[in-house]
Short mmCIF file of N, CA and C in Angstrom, two decimals:
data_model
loop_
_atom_site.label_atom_id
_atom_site.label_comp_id
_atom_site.label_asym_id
_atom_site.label_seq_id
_atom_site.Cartn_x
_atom_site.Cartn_y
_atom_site.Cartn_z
N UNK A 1005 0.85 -1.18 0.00
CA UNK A 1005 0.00 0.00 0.00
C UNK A 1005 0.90 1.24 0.00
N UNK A 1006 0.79 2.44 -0.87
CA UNK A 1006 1.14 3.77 -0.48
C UNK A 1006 1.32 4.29 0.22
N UNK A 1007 2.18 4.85 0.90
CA UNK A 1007 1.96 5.53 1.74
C UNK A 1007 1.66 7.43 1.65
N UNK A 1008 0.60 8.19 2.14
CA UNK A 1008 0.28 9.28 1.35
C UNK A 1008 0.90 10.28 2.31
N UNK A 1009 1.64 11.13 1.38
CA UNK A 1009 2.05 11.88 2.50
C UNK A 1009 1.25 13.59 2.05
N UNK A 1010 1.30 14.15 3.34
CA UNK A 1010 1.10 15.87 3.52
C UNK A 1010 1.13 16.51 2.48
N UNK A 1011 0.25 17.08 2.06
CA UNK A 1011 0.60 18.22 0.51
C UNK A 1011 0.27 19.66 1.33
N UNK A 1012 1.05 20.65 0.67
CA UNK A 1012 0.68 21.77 1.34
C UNK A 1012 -0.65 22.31 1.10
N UNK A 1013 -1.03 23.18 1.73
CA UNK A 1013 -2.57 23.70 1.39
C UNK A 1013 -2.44 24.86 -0.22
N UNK A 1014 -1.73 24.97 -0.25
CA UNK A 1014 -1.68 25.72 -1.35
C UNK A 1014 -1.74 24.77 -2.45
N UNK A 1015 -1.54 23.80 -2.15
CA UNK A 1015 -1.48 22.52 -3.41
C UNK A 1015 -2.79 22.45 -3.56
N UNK A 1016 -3.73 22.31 -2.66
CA UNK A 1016 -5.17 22.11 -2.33
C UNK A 1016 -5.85 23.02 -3.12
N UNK A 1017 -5.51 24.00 -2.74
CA UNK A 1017 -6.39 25.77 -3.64
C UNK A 1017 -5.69 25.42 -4.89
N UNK A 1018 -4.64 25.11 -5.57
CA UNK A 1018 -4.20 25.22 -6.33
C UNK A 1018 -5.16 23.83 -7.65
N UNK A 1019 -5.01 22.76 -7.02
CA UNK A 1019 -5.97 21.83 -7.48
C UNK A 1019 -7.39 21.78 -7.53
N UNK A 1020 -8.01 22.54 -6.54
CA UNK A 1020 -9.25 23.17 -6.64
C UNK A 1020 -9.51 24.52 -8.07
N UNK A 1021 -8.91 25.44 -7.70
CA UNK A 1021 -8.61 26.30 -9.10
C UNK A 1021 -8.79 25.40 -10.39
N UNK A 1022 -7.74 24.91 -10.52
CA UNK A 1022 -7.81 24.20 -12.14
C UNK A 1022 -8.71 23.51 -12.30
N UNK A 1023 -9.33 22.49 -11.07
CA UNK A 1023 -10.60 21.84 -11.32
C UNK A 1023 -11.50 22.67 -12.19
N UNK A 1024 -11.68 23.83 -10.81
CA UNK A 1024 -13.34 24.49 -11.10
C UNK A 1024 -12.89 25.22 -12.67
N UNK A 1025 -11.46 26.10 -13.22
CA UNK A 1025 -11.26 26.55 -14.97
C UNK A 1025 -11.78 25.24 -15.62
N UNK A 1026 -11.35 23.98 -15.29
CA UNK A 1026 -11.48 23.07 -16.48
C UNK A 1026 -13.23 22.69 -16.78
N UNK A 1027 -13.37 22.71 -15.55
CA UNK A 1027 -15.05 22.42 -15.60
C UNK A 1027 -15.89 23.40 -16.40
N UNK A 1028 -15.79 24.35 -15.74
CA UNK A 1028 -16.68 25.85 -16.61
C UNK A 1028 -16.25 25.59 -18.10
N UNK A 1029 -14.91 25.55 -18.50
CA UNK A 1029 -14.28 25.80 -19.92
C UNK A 1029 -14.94 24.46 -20.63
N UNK A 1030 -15.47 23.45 -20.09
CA UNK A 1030 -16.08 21.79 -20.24
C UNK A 1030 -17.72 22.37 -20.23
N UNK A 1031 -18.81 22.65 -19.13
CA UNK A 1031 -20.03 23.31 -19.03
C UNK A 1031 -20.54 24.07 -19.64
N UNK A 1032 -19.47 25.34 -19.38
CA UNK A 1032 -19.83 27.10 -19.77
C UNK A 1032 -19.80 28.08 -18.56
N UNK A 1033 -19.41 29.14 -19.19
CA UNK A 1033 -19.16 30.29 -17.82
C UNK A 1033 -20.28 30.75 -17.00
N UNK A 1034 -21.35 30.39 -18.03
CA UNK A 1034 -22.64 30.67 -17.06
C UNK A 1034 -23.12 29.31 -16.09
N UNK A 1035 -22.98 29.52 -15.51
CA UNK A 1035 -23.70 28.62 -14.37
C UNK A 1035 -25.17 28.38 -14.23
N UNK A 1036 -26.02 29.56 -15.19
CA UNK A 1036 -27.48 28.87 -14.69
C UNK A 1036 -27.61 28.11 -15.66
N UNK A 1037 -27.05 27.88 -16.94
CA UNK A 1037 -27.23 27.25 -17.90
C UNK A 1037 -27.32 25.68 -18.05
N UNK A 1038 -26.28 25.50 -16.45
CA UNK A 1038 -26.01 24.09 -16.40
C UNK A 1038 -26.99 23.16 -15.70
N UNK A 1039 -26.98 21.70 -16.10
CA UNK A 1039 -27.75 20.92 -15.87
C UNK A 1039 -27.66 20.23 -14.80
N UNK A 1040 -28.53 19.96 -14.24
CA UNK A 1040 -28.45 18.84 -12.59
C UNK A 1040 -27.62 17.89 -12.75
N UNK A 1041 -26.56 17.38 -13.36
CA UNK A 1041 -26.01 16.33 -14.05
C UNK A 1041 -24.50 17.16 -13.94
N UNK A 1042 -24.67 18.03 -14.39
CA UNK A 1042 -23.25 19.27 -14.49
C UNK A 1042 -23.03 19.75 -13.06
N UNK A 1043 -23.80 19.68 -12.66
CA UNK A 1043 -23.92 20.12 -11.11
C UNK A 1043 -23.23 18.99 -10.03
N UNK A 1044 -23.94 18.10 -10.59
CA UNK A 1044 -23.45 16.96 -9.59
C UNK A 1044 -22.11 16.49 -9.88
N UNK A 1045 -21.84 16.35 -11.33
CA UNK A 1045 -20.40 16.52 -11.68
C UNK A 1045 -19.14 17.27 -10.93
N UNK A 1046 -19.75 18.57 -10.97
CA UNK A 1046 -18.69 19.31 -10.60
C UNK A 1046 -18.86 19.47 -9.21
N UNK A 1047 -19.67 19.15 -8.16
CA UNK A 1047 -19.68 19.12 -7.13
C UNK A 1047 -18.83 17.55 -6.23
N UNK A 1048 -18.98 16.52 -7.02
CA UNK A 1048 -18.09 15.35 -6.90
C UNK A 1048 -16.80 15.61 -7.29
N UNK A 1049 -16.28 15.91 -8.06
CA UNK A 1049 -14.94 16.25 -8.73
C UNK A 1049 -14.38 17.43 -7.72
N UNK A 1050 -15.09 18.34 -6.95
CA UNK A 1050 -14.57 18.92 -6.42
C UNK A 1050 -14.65 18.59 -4.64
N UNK A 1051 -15.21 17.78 -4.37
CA UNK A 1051 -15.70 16.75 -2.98
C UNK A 1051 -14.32 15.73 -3.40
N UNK A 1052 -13.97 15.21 -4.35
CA UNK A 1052 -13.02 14.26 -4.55
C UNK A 1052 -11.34 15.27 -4.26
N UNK A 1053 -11.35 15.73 -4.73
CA UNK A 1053 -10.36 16.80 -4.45
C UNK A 1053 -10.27 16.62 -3.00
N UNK A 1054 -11.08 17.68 -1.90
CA UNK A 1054 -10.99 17.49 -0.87
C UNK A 1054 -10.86 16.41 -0.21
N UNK A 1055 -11.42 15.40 -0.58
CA UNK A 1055 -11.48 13.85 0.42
C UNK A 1055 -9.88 13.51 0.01
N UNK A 1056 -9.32 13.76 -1.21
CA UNK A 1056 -7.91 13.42 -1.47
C UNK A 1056 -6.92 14.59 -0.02
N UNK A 1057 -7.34 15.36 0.37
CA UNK A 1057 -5.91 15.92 1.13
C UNK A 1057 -6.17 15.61 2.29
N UNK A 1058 -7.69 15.30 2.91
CA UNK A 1058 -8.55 14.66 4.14
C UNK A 1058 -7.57 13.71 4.11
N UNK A 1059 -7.63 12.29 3.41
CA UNK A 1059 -7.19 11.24 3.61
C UNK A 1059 -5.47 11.50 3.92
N UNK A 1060 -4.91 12.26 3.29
CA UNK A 1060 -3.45 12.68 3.35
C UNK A 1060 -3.37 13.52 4.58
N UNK A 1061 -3.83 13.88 5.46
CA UNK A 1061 -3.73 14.96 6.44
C UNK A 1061 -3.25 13.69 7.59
#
């Protein structure tokens, strides 16, 4: 098994950032436009993010 080590928090904001550019630039910049499906997408993808530095902490 891996062992996971500590990422700084700036790694965190930093991986969060590019998430949420790649998503919109994938969706669209408008947000009401998007679908319950786009929503849940980008709300998992960005819940996955966090549970990744949780588990590393």
């Amino acid at each position: 098994m891996a062992t996971l080590l500590p990422r700084p928090a700036d790694q965190e904001v930093a991986d969060l950032a590019r998430a949420d550019r790649r998503l919109h630039q994938t969706f669209g910049r408008d947000e009401t436009t998007w679908t319950p499906q786009q929503w849940r997408d980008y709300f998992d993808e960005i819940r996955a993010i966090h549970a990744s530095y949780e588990e590393a902490a």
